[in-house]
Short mmCIF file of C-alpha atoms in Angstrom, two decimals:
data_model
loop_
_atom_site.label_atom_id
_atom_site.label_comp_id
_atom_site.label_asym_id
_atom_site.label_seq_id
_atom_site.Cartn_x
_atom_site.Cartn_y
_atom_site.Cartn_z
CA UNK A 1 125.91 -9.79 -135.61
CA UNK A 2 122.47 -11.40 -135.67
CA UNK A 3 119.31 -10.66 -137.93
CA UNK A 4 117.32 -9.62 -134.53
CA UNK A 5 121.08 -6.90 -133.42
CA UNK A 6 120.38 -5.21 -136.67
CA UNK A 7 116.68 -4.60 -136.39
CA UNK A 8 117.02 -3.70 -133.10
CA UNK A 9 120.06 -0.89 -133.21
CA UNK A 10 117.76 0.42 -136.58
CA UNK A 11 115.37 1.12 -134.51
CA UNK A 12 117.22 2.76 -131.92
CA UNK A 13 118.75 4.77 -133.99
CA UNK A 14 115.11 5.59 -136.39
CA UNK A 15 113.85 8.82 -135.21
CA UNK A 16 110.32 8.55 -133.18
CA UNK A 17 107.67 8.56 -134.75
CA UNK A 18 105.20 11.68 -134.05
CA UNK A 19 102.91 10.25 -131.71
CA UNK A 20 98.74 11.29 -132.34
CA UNK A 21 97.17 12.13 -129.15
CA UNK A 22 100.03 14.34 -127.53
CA UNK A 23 99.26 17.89 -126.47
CA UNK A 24 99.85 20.31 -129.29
CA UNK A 25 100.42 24.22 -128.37
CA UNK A 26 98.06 26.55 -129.42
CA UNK A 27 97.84 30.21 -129.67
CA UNK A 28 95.64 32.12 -132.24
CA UNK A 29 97.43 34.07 -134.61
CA UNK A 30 98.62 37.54 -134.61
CA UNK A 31 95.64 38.65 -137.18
CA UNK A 32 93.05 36.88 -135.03
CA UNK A 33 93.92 38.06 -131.91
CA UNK A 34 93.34 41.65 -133.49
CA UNK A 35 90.19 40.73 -135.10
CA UNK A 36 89.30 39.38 -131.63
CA UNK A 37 90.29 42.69 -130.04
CA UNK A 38 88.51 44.59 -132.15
CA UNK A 39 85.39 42.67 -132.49
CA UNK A 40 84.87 42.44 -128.55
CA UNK A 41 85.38 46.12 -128.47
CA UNK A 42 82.55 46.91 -130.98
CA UNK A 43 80.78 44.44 -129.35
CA UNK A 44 80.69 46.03 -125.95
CA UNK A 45 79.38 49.29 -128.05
CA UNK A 46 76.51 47.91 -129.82
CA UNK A 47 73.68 49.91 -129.73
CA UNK A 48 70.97 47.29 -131.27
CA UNK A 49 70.85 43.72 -130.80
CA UNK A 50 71.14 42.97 -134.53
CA UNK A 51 74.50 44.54 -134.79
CA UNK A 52 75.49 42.91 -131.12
CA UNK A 53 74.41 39.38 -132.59
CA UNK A 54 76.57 39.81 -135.91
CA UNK A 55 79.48 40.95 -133.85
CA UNK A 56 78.74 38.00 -132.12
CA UNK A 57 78.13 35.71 -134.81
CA UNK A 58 82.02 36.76 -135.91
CA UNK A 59 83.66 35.96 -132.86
CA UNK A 60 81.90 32.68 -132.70
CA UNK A 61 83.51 32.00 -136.92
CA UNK A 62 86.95 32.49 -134.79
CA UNK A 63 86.69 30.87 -132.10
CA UNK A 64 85.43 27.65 -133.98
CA UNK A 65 87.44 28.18 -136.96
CA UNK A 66 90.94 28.24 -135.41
CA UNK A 67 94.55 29.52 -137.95
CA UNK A 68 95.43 25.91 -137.12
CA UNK A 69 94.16 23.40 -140.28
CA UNK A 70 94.50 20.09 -138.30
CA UNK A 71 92.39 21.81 -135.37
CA UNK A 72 89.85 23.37 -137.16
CA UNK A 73 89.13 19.94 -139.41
CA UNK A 74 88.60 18.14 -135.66
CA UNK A 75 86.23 21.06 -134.54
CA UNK A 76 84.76 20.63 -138.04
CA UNK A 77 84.45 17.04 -137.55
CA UNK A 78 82.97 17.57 -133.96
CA UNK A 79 80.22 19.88 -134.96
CA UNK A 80 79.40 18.16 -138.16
CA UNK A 81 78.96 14.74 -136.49
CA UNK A 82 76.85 15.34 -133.84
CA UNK A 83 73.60 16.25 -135.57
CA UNK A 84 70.54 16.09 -133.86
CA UNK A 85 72.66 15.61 -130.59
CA UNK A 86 75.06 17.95 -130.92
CA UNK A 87 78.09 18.11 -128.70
CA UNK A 88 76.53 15.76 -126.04
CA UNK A 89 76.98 13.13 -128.50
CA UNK A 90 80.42 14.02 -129.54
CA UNK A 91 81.95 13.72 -125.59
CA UNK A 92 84.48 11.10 -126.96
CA UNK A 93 86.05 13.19 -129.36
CA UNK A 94 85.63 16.49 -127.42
CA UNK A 95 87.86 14.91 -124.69
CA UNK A 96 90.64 14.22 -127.27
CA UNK A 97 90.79 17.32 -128.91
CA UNK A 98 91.56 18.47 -125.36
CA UNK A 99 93.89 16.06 -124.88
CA UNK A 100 95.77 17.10 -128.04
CA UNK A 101 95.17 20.97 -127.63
CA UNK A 102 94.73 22.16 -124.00
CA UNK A 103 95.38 25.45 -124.84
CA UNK A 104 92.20 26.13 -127.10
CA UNK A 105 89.73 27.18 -125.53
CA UNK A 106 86.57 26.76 -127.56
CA UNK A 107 87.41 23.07 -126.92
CA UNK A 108 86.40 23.29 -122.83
CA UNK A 109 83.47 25.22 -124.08
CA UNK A 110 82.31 22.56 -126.27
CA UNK A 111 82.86 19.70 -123.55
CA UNK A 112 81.11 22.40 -120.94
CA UNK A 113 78.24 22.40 -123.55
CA UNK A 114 77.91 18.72 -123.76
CA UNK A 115 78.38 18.38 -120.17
CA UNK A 116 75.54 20.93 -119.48
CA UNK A 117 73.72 18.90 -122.12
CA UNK A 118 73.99 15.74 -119.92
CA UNK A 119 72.68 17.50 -116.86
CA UNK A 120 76.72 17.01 -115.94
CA UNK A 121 76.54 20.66 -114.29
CA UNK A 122 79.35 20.47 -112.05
CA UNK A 123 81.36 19.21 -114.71
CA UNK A 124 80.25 21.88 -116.95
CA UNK A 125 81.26 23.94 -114.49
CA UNK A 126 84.73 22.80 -114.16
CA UNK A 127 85.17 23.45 -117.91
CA UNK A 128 83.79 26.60 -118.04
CA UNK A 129 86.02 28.01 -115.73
CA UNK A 130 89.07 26.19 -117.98
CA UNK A 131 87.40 28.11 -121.15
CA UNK A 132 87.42 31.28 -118.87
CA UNK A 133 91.46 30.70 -118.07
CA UNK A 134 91.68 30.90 -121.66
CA UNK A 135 89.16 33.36 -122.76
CA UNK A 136 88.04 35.75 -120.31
CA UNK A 137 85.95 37.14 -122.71
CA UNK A 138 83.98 34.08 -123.43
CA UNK A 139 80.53 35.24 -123.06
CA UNK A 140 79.37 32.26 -124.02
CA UNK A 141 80.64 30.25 -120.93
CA UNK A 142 79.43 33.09 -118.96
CA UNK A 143 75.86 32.62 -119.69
CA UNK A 144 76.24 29.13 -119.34
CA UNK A 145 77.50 29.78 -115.78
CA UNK A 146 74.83 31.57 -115.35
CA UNK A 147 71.99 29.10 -116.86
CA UNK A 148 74.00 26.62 -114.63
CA UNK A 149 73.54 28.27 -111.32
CA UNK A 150 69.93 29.46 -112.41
CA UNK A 151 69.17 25.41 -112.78
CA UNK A 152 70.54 25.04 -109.32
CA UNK A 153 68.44 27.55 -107.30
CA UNK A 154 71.74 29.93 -106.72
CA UNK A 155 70.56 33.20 -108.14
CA UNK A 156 72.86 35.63 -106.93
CA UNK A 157 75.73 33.61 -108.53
CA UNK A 158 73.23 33.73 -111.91
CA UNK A 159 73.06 37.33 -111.43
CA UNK A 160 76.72 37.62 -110.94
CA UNK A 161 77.74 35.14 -114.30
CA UNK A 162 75.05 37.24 -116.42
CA UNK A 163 76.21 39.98 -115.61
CA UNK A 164 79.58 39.48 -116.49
CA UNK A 165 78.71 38.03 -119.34
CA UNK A 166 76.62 41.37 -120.37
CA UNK A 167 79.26 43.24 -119.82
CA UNK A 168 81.31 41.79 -122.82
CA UNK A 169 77.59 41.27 -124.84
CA UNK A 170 74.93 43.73 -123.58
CA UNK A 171 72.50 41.81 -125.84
CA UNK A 172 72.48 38.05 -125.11
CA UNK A 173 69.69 36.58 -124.93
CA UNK A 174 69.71 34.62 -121.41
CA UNK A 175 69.38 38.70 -120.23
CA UNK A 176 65.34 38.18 -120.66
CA UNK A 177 65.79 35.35 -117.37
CA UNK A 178 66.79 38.04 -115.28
CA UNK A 179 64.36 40.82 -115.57
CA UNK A 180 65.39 42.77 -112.76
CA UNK A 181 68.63 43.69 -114.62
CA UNK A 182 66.08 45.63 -117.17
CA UNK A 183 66.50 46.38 -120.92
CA UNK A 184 69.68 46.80 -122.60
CA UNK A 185 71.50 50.11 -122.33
CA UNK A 186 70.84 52.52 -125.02
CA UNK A 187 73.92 53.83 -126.38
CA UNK A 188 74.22 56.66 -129.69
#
């Protein structure tokens, strides 16, 4: 049997290599989908916007700070990286981390972000709504929705993506573009 028979039955027979770039499942862990849980039920409670935006600020520490070491070093990486820029400079490696975990969902928001960013709105869009699949509860893709169809003239859908999106976070912000929706609630 020939030099160039060996070589190639040994690598027939090697196993295959683990190939970067191939989807990888995701799911959050048991301990963060309580912490989730619980968080976006406080949230929906808050009676102050201080206590809304820490609430906040906590889901956000999940959602960018997945159980999962390999993803959270990329998201690391992505937000690091970017400086000044931010994720609109980062589209490159946004796109792979999709590629590799299409089941996370803070990765469509980040490429919605850039997207929106780039003045990319229907793009933004179409990620937004793949963060929403996701995590319904994303109030930060809502309110991008909303800024989105504020920036194109289509106010009811505005309305419509704000309030959704105050419904999960009665204190955001983007709640002062829409005056007619009034204050916050006040809750005991």
């Amino acid at each position: 049997m020939s030099i160039h028979r060996l070589v190639f039955a040994a690598l027939l027979l090697a196993p295959a290599p683990i190939t970067p770039g191939l989807a990888q499942p995701y799911g959050q862990s048991q301990a963060q989908s309580a912490q989730l849980d619980r968080l976006f039920s406080q949230l929906s409670a808050s009676t102050d916007a201080q206590a809304a935006r820490t609430i906040a600020n906590d889901i956000w520490q999940i959602w960018i700070q997945p159980d999962d070491p390999v993803l959270a070093a990329r998201v690391a990486e992505i937000m690091t990286t970017g400086g000044f820029a931010g994720p609109a400079s980062q589209l490159p490696l946004i796109d792979r981390l999709i590629a590799d975990y299409p089941d996370y969902a803070e990765g469509w928001n980040m490429r919605a972000t850039a997207h929106f960013l780039n003045g990319a709105y229907e793009k933004s869009l179409a990620d937004i709504v793949e963060t929403l699949t996701r995590e319904p509860r994303h109030f930060g893709a809502l309110s991008g929705r909303a800024l989105i169809y504020q920036a194109q003239g289509k106010r009811e859908l505005a309305l419509e993506a704000i309030t959704e999106a105050l419904d999960i976070h009665p204190f955001l912000a983007e709640r002062a573009l829409f005056p007619e929706l009034g204050p916050p609630p006040i809750r005991s």
